[in-house]
JSON list of C-alpha atoms in Angstrom, two decimals:
[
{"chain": "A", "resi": 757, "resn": "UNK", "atom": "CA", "xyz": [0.00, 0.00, 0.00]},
{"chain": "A", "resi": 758, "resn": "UNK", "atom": "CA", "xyz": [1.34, 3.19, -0.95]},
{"chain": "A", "resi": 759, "resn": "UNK", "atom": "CA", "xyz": [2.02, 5.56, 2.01]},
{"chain": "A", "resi": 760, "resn": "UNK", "atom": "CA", "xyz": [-0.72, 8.49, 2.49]},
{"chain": "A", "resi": 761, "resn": "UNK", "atom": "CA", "xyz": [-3.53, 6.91, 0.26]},
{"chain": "A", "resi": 762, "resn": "UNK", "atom": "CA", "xyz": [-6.53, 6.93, 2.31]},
{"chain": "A", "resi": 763, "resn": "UNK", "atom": "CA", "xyz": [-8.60, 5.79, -0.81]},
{"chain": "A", "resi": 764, "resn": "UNK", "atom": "CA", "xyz": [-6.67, 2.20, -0.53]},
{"chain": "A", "resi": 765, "resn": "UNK", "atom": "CA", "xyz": [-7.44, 2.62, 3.47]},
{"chain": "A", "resi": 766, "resn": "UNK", "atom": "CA", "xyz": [-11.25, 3.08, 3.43]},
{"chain": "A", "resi": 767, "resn": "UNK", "atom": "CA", "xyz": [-11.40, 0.50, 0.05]},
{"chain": "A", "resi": 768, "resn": "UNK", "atom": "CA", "xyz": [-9.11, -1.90, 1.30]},
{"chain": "A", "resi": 769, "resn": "UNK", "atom": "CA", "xyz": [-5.96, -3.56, -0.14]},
{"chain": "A", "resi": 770, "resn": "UNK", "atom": "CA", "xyz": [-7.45, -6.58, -1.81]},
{"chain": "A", "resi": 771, "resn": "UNK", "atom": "CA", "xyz": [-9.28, -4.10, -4.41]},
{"chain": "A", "resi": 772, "resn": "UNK", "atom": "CA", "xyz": [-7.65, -4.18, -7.88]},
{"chain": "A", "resi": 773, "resn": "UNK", "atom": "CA", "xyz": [-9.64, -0.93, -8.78]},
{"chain": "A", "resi": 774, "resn": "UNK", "atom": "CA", "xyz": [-6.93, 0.52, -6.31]},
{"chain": "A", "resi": 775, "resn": "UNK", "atom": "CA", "xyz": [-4.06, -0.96, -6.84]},
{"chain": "A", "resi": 776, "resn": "UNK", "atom": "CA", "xyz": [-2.34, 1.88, -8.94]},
{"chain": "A", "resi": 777, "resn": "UNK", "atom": "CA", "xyz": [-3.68, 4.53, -6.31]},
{"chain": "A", "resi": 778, "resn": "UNK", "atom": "CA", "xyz": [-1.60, 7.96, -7.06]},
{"chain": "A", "resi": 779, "resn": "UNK", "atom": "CA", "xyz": [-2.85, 10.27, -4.58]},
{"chain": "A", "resi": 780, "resn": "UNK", "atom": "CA", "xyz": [-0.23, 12.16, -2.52]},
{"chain": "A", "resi": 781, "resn": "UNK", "atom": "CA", "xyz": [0.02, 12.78, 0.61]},
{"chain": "A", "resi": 782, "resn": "UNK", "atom": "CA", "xyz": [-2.01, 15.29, 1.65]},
{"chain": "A", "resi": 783, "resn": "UNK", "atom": "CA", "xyz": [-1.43, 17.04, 5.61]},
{"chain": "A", "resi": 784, "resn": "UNK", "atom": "CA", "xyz": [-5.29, 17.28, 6.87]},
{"chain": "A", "resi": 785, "resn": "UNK", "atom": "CA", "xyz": [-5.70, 20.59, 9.23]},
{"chain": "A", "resi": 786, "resn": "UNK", "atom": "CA", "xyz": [-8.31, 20.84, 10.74]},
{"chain": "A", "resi": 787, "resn": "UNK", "atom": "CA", "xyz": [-10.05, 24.07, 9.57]},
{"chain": "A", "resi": 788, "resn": "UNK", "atom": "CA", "xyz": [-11.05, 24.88, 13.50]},
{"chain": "A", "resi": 789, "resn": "UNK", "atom": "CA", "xyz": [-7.02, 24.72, 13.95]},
{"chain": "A", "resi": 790, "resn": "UNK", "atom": "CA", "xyz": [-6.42, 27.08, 11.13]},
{"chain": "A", "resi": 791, "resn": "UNK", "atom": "CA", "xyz": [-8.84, 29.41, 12.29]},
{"chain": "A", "resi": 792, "resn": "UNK", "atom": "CA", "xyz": [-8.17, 29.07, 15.79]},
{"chain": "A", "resi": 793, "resn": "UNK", "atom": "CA", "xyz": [-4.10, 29.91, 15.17]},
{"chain": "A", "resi": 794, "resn": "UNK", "atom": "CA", "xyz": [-5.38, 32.77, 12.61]},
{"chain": "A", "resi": 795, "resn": "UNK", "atom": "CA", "xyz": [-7.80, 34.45, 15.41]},
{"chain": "A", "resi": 796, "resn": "UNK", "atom": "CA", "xyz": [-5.05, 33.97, 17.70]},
{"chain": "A", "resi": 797, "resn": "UNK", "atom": "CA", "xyz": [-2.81, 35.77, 15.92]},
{"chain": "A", "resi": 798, "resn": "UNK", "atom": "CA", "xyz": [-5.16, 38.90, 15.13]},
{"chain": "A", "resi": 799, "resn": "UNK", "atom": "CA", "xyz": [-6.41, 39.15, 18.39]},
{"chain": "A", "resi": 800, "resn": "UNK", "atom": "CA", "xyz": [-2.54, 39.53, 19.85]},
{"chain": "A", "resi": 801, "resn": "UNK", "atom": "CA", "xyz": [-1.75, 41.82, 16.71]},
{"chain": "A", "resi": 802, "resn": "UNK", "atom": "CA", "xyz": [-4.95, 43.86, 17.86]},
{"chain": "A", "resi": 803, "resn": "UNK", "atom": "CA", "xyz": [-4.20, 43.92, 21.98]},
{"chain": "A", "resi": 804, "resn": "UNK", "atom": "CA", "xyz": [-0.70, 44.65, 21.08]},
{"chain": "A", "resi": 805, "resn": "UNK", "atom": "CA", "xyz": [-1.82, 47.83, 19.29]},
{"chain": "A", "resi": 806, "resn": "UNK", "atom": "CA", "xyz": [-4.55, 49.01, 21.36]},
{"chain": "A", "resi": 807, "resn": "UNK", "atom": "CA", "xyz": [-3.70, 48.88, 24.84]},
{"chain": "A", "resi": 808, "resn": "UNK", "atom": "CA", "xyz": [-4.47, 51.87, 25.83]},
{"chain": "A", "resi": 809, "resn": "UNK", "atom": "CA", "xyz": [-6.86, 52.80, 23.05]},
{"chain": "A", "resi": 810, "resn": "UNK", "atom": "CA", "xyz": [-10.57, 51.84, 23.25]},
{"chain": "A", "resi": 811, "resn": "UNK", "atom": "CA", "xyz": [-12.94, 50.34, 20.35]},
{"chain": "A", "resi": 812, "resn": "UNK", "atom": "CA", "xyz": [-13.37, 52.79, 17.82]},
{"chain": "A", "resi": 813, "resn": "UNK", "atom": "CA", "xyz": [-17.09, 53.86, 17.43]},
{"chain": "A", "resi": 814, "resn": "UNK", "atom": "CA", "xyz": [-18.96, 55.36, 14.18]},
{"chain": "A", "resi": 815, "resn": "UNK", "atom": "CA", "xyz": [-21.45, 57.39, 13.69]},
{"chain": "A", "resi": 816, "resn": "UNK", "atom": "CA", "xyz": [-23.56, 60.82, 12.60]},
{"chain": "A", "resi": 817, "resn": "UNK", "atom": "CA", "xyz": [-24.01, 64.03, 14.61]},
{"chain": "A", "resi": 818, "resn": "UNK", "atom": "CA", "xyz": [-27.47, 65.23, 12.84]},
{"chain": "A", "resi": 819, "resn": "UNK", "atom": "CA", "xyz": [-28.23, 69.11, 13.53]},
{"chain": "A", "resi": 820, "resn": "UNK", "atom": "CA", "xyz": [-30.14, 71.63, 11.76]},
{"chain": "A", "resi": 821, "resn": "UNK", "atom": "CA", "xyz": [-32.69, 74.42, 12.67]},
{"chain": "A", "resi": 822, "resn": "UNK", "atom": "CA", "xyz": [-36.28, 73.27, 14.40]},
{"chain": "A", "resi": 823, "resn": "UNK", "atom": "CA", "xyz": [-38.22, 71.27, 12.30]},
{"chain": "A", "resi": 824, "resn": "UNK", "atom": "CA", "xyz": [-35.79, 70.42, 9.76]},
{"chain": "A", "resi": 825, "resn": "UNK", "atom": "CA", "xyz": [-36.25, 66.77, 9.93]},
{"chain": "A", "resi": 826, "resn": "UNK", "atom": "CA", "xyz": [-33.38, 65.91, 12.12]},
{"chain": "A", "resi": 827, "resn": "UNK", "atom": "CA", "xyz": [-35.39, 63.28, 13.51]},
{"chain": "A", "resi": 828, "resn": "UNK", "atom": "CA", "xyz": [-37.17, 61.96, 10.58]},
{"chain": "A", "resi": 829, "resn": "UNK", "atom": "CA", "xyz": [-33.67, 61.64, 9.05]},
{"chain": "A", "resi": 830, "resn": "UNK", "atom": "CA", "xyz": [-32.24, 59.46, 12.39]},
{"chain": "A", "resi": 831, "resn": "UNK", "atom": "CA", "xyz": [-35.24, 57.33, 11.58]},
{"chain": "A", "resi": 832, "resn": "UNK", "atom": "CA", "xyz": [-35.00, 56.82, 7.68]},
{"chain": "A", "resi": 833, "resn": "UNK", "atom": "CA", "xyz": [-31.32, 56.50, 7.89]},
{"chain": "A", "resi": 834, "resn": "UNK", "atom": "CA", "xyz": [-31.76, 53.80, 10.50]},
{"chain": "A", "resi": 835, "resn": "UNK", "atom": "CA", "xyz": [-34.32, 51.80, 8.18]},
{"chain": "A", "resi": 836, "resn": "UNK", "atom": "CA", "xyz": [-31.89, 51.82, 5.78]},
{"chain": "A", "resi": 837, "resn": "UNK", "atom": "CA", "xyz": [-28.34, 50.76, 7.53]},
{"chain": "A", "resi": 838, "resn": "UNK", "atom": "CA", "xyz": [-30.26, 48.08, 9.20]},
{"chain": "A", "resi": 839, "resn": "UNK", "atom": "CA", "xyz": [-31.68, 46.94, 5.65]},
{"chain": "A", "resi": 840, "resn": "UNK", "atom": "CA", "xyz": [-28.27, 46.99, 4.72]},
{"chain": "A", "resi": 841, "resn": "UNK", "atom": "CA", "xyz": [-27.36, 44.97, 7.60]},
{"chain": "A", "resi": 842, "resn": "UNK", "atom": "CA", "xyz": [-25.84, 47.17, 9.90]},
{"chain": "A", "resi": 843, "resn": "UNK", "atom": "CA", "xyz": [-26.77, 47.56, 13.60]},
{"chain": "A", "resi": 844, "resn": "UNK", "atom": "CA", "xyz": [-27.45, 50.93, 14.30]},
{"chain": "A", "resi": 845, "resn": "UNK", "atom": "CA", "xyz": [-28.67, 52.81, 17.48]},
{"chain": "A", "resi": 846, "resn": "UNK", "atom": "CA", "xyz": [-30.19, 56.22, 17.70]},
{"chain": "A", "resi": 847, "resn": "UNK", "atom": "CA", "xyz": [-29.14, 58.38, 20.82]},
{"chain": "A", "resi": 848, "resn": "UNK", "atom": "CA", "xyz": [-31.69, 61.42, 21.39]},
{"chain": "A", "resi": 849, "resn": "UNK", "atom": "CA", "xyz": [-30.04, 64.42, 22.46]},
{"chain": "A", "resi": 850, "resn": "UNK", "atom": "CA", "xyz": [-33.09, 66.68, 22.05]},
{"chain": "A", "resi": 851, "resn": "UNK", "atom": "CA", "xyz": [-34.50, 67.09, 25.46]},
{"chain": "A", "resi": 852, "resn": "UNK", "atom": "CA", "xyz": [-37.12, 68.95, 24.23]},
{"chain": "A", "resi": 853, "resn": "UNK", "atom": "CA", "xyz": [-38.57, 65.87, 21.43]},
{"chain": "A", "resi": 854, "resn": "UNK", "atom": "CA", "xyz": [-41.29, 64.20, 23.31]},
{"chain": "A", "resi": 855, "resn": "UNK", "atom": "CA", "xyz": [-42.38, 62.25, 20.42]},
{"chain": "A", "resi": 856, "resn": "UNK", "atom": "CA", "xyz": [-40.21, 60.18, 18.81]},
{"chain": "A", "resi": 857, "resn": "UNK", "atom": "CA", "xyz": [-40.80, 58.76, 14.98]},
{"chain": "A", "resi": 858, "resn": "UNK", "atom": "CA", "xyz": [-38.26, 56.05, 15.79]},
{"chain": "A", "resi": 859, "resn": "UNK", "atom": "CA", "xyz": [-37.32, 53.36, 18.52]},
{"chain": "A", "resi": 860, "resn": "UNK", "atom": "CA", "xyz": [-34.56, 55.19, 20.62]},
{"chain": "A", "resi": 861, "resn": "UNK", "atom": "CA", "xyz": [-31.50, 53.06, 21.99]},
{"chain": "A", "resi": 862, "resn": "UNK", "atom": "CA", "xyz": [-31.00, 56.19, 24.28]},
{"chain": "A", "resi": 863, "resn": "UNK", "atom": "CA", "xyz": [-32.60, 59.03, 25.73]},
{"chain": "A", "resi": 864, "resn": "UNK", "atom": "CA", "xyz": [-31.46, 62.68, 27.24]},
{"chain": "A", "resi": 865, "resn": "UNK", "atom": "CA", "xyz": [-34.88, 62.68, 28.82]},
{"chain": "A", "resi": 866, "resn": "UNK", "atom": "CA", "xyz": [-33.70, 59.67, 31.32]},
{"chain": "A", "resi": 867, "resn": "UNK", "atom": "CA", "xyz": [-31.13, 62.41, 32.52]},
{"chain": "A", "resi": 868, "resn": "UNK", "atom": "CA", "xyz": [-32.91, 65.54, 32.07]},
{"chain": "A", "resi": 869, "resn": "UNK", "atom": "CA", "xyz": [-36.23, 67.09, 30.23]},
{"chain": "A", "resi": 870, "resn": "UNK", "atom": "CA", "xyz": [-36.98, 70.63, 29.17]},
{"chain": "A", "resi": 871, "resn": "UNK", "atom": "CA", "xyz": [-40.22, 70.67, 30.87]},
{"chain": "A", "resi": 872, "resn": "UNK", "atom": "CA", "xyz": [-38.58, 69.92, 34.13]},
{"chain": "A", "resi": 873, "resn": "UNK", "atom": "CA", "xyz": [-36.42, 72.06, 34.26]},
{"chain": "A", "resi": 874, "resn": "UNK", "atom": "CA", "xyz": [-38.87, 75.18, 32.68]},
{"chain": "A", "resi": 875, "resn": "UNK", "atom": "CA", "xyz": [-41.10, 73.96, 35.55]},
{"chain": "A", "resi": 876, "resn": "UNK", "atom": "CA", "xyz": [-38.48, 74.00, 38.82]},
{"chain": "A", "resi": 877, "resn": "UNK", "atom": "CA", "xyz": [-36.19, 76.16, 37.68]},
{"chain": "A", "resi": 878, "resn": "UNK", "atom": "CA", "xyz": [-38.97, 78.72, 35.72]},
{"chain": "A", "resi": 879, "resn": "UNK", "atom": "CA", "xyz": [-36.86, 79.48, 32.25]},
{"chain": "A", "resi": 880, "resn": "UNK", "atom": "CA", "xyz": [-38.55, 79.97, 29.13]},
{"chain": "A", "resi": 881, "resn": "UNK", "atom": "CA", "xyz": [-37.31, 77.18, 26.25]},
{"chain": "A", "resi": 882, "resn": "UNK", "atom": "CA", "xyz": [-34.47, 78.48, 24.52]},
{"chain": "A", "resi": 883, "resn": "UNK", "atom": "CA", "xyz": [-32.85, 79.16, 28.78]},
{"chain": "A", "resi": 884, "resn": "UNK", "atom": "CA", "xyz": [-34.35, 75.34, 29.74]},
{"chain": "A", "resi": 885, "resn": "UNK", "atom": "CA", "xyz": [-32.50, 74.07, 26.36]},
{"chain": "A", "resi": 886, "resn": "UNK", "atom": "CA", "xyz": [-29.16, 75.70, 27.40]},
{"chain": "A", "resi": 887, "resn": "UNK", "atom": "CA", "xyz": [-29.25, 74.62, 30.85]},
{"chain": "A", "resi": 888, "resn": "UNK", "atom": "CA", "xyz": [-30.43, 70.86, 29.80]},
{"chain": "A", "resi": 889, "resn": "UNK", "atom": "CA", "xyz": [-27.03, 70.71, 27.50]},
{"chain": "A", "resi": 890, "resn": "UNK", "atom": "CA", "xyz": [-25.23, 72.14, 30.32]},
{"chain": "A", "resi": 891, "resn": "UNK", "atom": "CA", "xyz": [-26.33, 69.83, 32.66]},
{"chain": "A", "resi": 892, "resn": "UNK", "atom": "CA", "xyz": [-25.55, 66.97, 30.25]},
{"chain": "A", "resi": 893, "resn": "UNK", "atom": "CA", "xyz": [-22.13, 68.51, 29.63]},
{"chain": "A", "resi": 894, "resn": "UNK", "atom": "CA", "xyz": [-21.60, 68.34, 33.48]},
{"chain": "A", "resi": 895, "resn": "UNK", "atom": "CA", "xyz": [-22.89, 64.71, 33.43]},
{"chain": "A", "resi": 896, "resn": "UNK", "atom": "CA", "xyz": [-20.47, 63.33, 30.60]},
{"chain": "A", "resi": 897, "resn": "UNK", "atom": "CA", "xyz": [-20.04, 60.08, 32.90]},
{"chain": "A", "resi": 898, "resn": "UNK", "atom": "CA", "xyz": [-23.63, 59.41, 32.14]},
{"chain": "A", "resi": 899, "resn": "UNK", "atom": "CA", "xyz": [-23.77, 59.63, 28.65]},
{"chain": "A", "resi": 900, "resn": "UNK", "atom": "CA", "xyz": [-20.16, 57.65, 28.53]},
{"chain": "A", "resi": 901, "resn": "UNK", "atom": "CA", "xyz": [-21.60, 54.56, 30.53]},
{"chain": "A", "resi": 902, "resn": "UNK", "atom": "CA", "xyz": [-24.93, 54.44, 28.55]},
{"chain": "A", "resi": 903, "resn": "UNK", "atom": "CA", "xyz": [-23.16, 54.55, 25.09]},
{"chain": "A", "resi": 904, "resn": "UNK", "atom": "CA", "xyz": [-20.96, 51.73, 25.93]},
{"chain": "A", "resi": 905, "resn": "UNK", "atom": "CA", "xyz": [-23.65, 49.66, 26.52]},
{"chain": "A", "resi": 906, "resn": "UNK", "atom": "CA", "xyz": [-24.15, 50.91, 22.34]},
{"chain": "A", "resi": 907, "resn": "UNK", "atom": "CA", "xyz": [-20.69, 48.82, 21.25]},
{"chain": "A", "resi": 908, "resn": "UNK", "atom": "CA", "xyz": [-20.54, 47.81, 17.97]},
{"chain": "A", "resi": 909, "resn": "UNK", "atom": "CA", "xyz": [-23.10, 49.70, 16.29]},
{"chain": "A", "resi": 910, "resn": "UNK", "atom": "CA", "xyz": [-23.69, 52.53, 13.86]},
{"chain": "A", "resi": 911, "resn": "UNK", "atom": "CA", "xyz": [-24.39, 55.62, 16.50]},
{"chain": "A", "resi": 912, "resn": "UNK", "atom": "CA", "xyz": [-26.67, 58.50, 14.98]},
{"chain": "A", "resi": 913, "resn": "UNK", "atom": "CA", "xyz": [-26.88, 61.59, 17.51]},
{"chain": "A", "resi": 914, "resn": "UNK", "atom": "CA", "xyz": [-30.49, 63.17, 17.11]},
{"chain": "A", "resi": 915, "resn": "UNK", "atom": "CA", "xyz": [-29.38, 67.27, 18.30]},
{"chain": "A", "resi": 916, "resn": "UNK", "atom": "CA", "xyz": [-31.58, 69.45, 19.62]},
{"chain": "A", "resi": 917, "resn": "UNK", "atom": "CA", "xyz": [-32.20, 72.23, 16.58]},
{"chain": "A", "resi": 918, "resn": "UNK", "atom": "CA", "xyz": [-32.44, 76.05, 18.60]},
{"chain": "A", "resi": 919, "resn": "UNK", "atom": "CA", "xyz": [-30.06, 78.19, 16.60]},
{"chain": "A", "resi": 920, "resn": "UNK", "atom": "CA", "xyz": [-28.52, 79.65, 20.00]},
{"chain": "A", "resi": 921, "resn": "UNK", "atom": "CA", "xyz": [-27.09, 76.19, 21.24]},
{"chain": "A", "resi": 922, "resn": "UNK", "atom": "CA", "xyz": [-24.45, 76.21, 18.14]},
{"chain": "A", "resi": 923, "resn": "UNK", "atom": "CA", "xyz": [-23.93, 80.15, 17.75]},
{"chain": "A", "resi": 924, "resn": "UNK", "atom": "CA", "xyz": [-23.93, 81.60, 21.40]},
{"chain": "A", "resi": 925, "resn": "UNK", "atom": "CA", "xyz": [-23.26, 78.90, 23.39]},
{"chain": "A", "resi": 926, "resn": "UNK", "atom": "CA", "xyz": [-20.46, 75.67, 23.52]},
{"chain": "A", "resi": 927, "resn": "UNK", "atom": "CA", "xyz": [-22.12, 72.95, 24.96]},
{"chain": "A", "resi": 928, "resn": "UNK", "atom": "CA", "xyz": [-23.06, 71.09, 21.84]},
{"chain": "A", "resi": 929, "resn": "UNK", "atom": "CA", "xyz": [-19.58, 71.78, 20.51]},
{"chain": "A", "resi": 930, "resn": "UNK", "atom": "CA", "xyz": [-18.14, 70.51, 23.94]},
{"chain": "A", "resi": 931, "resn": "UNK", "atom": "CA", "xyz": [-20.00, 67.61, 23.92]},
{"chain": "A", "resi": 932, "resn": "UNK", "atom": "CA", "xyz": [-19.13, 66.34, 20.35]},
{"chain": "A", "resi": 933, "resn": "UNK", "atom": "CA", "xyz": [-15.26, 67.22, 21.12]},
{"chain": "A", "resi": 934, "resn": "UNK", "atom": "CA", "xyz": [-15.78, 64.44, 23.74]},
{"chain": "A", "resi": 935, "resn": "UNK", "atom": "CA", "xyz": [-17.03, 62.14, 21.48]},
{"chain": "A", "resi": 936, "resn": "UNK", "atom": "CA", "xyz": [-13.89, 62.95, 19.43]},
{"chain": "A", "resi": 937, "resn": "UNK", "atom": "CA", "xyz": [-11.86, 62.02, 22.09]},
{"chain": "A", "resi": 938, "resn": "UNK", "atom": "CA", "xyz": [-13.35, 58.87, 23.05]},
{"chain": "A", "resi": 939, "resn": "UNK", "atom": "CA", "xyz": [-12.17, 58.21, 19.74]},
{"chain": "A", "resi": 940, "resn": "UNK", "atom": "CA", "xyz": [-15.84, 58.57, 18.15]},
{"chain": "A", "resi": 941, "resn": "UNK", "atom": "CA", "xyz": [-15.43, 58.76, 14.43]},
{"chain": "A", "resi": 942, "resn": "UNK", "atom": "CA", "xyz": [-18.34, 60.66, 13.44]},
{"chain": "A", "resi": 943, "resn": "UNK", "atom": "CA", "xyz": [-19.55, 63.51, 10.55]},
{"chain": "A", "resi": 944, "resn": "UNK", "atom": "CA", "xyz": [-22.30, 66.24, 10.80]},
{"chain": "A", "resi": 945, "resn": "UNK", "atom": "CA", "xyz": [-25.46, 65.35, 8.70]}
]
């Protein structure tokens, strides 16, 4: 019998069919091996690079003036990554949107709502809007532990839309810069 023919081994070695068996010896690995030695070898390539560093997150920062369909947008644009394939979350930063046209993966108005604060603290909307993002500016550990819980999805921010939030004040733009350095990778729509 030839060495490495398993054809003569499962046939037998009294078959004449066989006799003239040319197959060569082929080394069998198993493929859970090859992937097992392959994943191995990322994921040490991967924790060797990225000690210090975080998973890198993706996503959209939508703004625009009141009405502009900010959230209408978060909700097509989620219908269509996830048709795509793509898990996607939608994080409401408008603590003034009481009703939302899609299924929110995270809410301001856990933290904080306008109406709250207009009540107790008696400011009108555009004052309750700029203390809301205040407050959540001061609560950054909040919004931090609730997006982690996010990992590995496609992040869009809904923003609230008063003009005075991106032109007088730098909440908003403190807020994204921290998303920045959490290493956020996202782009205005």
């Amino acid at each position: 019998m030839q060495k490495g023919c398993r054809l003569r081994k499962t046939l037998g070695s009294g078959d004449e069919n066989v006799s003239n068996c040319d197959l060569s010896p082929v080394p069998v690995l198993p493929l859970t091996a090859f992937f097992s030695r392959w994943r191995t070898k990322l994921v040490i390539k991967f924790w060797r690079n990225s000690t210090i560093r975080e998973m890198t997150y993706f996503g959209q920062v939508v703004i625009g003036p009141p009405g502009s369909g900010k959230s209408t947008y978060c909700s097509r644009m989620s219908e269509f990554l996830s048709g795509m394939g793509r898990n996607v979350a939608i994080v409401n930063l408008d603590p003034a949107n009481d009703s939302l046209p899609y299924k929110c993966s995270l809410d301001i108005s856990t933290l904080i709502t306008l109406s709250d604060v207009m009540d107790n603290l008696k400011l009108g909307p555009n004052g309750g809007l700029i203390y809301c993002m205040e407050y959540l500016e001061k609560n950054m550990d909040w919004l931090r532990s609730k997006l982690k819980e996010l990992s590995g999805r496609y992040i869009l921010f809904d923003c609230p839309g008063q003009v005075e939030l991106y032109t007088h004040h730098d909440s908003v733009r403190n807020i994204t810069q921290q998303l920045l350095k959490w290493d956020y990778r996202v782009s205005l729509a």
